[in-house]
């Protein structure tokens, strides 16, 4: 066959994504369809420690719709991943099992290190990555659940640290103050500055940062 049709599914903390690709020697990788659906799974995990039953059902319904779209495109193979929203949930195994039973999809849970490794590979494929990391470079990945800061120098990874200050996690931590705009903004700033200052003191020290690569939704 001159081409293959594959799909990727991202079960994220804030939304679900389905991408369908055509891969061929002639055209390379072409996106045929991209579907997104907002469902805040991380809201449950970051506040109560587990995903609510209603969200599990909604999640399965959306993923079942994704499988129908995949059939329309005659998808030959797929990869489905999830990260902190299910990884940190006390009932994460139950959620994954229910997805498998109701949709037939097998969703793999990425560890934080696996997630970052895939991120580095994507950057290497899309940028002059090896040239950038010849000198001090910080990669800042801002997600819904956390911020990952990775420092590179002389083509080597110096350190990588996960700071649990993702946009959705912060919102849920400070939800009770969300109507008090003045204090809400001040608390967010203090929360972020405190952790960033700790990171700088422990890991950055006198290291010079020449490049910053910021990624995330």
XYZ file of C-alpha atoms in Angstrom:
217
model
C 0.000 0.000 0.000
C 1.282 3.472 -0.930
C -0.001 5.040 2.296
C -1.211 4.222 5.797
C -3.957 5.789 7.907
C -3.227 6.000 11.630
C -4.777 7.848 14.580
C -3.577 9.311 17.864
C -5.735 9.986 20.909
C -4.691 12.247 23.772
C -6.717 11.872 26.966
C -5.618 15.111 28.591
C -6.376 16.890 31.831
C -8.477 19.537 30.089
C -9.600 18.014 26.797
C -9.604 14.961 24.552
C -7.978 15.087 21.135
C -8.182 12.798 18.134
C -5.884 13.252 15.149
C -6.016 11.141 12.021
C -2.974 11.037 9.753
C -2.154 9.800 6.293
C 1.465 8.657 6.031
C 3.107 8.089 2.658
C 6.531 8.363 1.040
C 5.254 10.914 -1.424
C 3.472 13.339 0.937
C 5.049 12.482 4.291
C 2.669 12.993 7.243
C -0.637 14.731 6.471
C -3.362 15.484 9.051
C -6.754 14.371 7.707
C -8.871 15.281 10.724
C -8.463 16.865 14.156
C -11.255 16.604 16.742
C -11.181 18.205 20.197
C -13.637 17.920 23.070
C -13.306 19.785 26.369
C -13.714 17.630 29.473
C -11.899 18.664 32.649
C -10.785 15.304 34.015
C -7.947 17.027 35.852
C -10.459 19.092 37.828
C -11.602 15.906 39.592
C -8.122 14.472 40.072
C -6.510 17.654 41.374
C -9.303 18.431 43.870
C -10.717 15.092 45.073
C -8.019 12.630 44.013
C -10.284 10.578 41.750
C -12.433 10.974 38.629
C -16.182 11.255 39.137
C -18.478 8.556 37.767
C -20.321 11.084 35.574
C -17.047 12.157 33.967
C -16.044 8.538 33.389
C -19.272 7.955 31.468
C -18.837 11.157 29.465
C -15.234 10.203 28.717
C -16.283 6.787 27.416
C -19.043 8.288 25.251
C -16.614 10.720 23.624
C -14.001 8.034 23.018
C -16.662 5.779 21.503
C -17.503 8.603 19.090
C -13.772 8.828 18.294
C -13.747 5.126 17.360
C -16.653 5.744 14.965
C -14.681 8.526 13.252
C -11.657 6.240 13.030
C -13.759 3.590 11.280
C -14.968 6.150 8.739
C -11.351 6.834 7.795
C -10.419 3.135 7.795
C -7.745 3.722 10.415
C -5.286 0.817 10.461
C -3.650 1.493 13.811
C -3.794 3.962 16.688
C -1.925 5.185 19.762
C -3.880 6.397 22.790
C -2.150 8.072 25.721
C -3.025 9.781 28.981
C -0.928 11.583 31.583
C -1.488 13.143 35.018
C -5.304 13.315 34.947
C -5.554 9.512 35.116
C -2.024 8.765 36.334
C -2.659 10.606 39.620
C -6.272 9.460 40.056
C -6.888 6.886 42.785
C -9.401 5.146 40.493
C -7.226 5.422 37.373
C -7.139 1.649 36.762
C -10.939 1.504 36.944
C -11.206 4.344 34.410
C -8.837 2.610 31.975
C -10.676 -0.698 32.321
C -14.059 0.941 31.711
C -12.681 2.665 28.591
C -11.455 -0.677 27.269
C -14.777 -2.434 27.933
C -17.028 0.327 26.519
C -14.914 1.457 23.547
C -12.360 -1.264 22.840
C -9.547 1.305 23.147
C -6.428 0.544 25.149
C -5.135 3.795 26.669
C -1.515 3.823 27.831
C -0.522 5.869 30.874
C 2.659 7.843 30.262
C 4.964 8.485 33.185
C 6.218 12.031 33.521
C 9.642 11.032 32.153
C 8.090 9.258 29.134
C 5.947 12.307 28.424
C 8.975 14.626 28.482
C 11.054 12.292 26.317
C 8.366 12.351 23.614
C 8.285 16.145 23.922
C 12.052 16.349 23.340
C 11.770 14.052 20.315
C 9.043 16.262 18.833
C 11.172 19.363 19.362
C 14.162 17.664 17.763
C 12.038 16.802 14.726
C 10.612 20.322 14.337
C 13.482 22.630 15.335
C 17.249 22.990 15.142
C 17.304 21.372 18.559
C 20.914 20.185 18.635
C 22.119 23.689 17.741
C 19.959 25.376 20.388
C 21.170 23.179 23.237
C 24.840 23.855 22.523
C 24.523 26.655 25.082
C 22.244 27.206 28.068
C 18.662 26.444 27.034
C 15.518 26.106 29.150
C 12.509 24.194 27.843
C 9.384 25.250 29.725
C 6.384 23.002 29.149
C 3.234 24.563 30.620
C 0.425 22.053 30.990
C -2.882 21.815 32.799
C -1.419 19.821 35.669
C 2.168 21.007 35.939
C 5.098 22.965 34.557
C 8.174 21.024 33.488
C 11.434 22.971 33.320
C 14.353 21.247 31.584
C 17.821 22.761 31.367
C 20.200 21.804 28.559
C 23.813 22.849 28.080
C 26.524 21.583 25.699
C 23.970 19.202 24.118
C 23.303 17.479 27.440
C 20.319 17.511 29.779
C 21.522 19.164 32.985
C 18.339 18.825 35.024
C 14.592 18.512 34.567
C 12.085 19.311 37.293
C 8.317 18.963 37.494
C 6.534 21.779 39.331
C 2.861 21.143 40.084
C 1.659 24.561 38.963
C -0.360 23.735 35.860
C -3.088 26.163 34.841
C -5.990 23.865 35.750
C -4.403 22.709 39.012
C -3.806 26.314 40.143
C -7.378 27.258 39.290
C -8.773 24.411 41.367
C -6.435 25.094 44.297
C -7.582 28.709 44.460
C -11.179 28.242 43.281
C -12.702 29.600 46.502
C -10.998 32.942 45.853
C -11.851 33.195 42.163
C -14.414 35.968 42.737
C -11.891 38.070 44.641
C -9.920 39.105 41.590
C -7.324 41.238 43.377
C -6.316 38.614 45.934
C -6.725 35.764 43.413
C -4.137 37.288 41.078
C -1.786 38.084 43.959
C -1.959 34.524 45.284
C -1.268 33.056 41.836
C 1.753 35.329 41.469
C 3.060 34.426 44.928
C 2.492 30.712 44.353
C 4.363 30.705 41.039
C 7.164 33.023 42.154
C 7.831 30.944 45.268
C 8.319 27.705 43.316
C 10.276 29.383 40.511
C 12.571 31.048 43.064
C 13.176 27.661 44.699
C 13.991 26.138 41.307
C 16.438 28.945 40.502
C 18.142 28.651 43.872
C 18.530 24.865 43.722
C 19.176 24.166 40.050
C 19.928 27.317 38.069
C 22.445 28.976 40.398
C 25.019 30.821 38.241
C 24.112 29.010 35.023
C 23.519 31.321 32.068
C 20.340 30.764 30.025
C 20.646 31.932 26.406
C 17.489 30.354 24.952
C 14.011 29.653 26.268
C 11.619 27.318 24.444
C 8.072 27.609 25.773
C 5.539 24.966 24.760
C 2.025 23.947 25.798
C -1.609 24.691 25.039
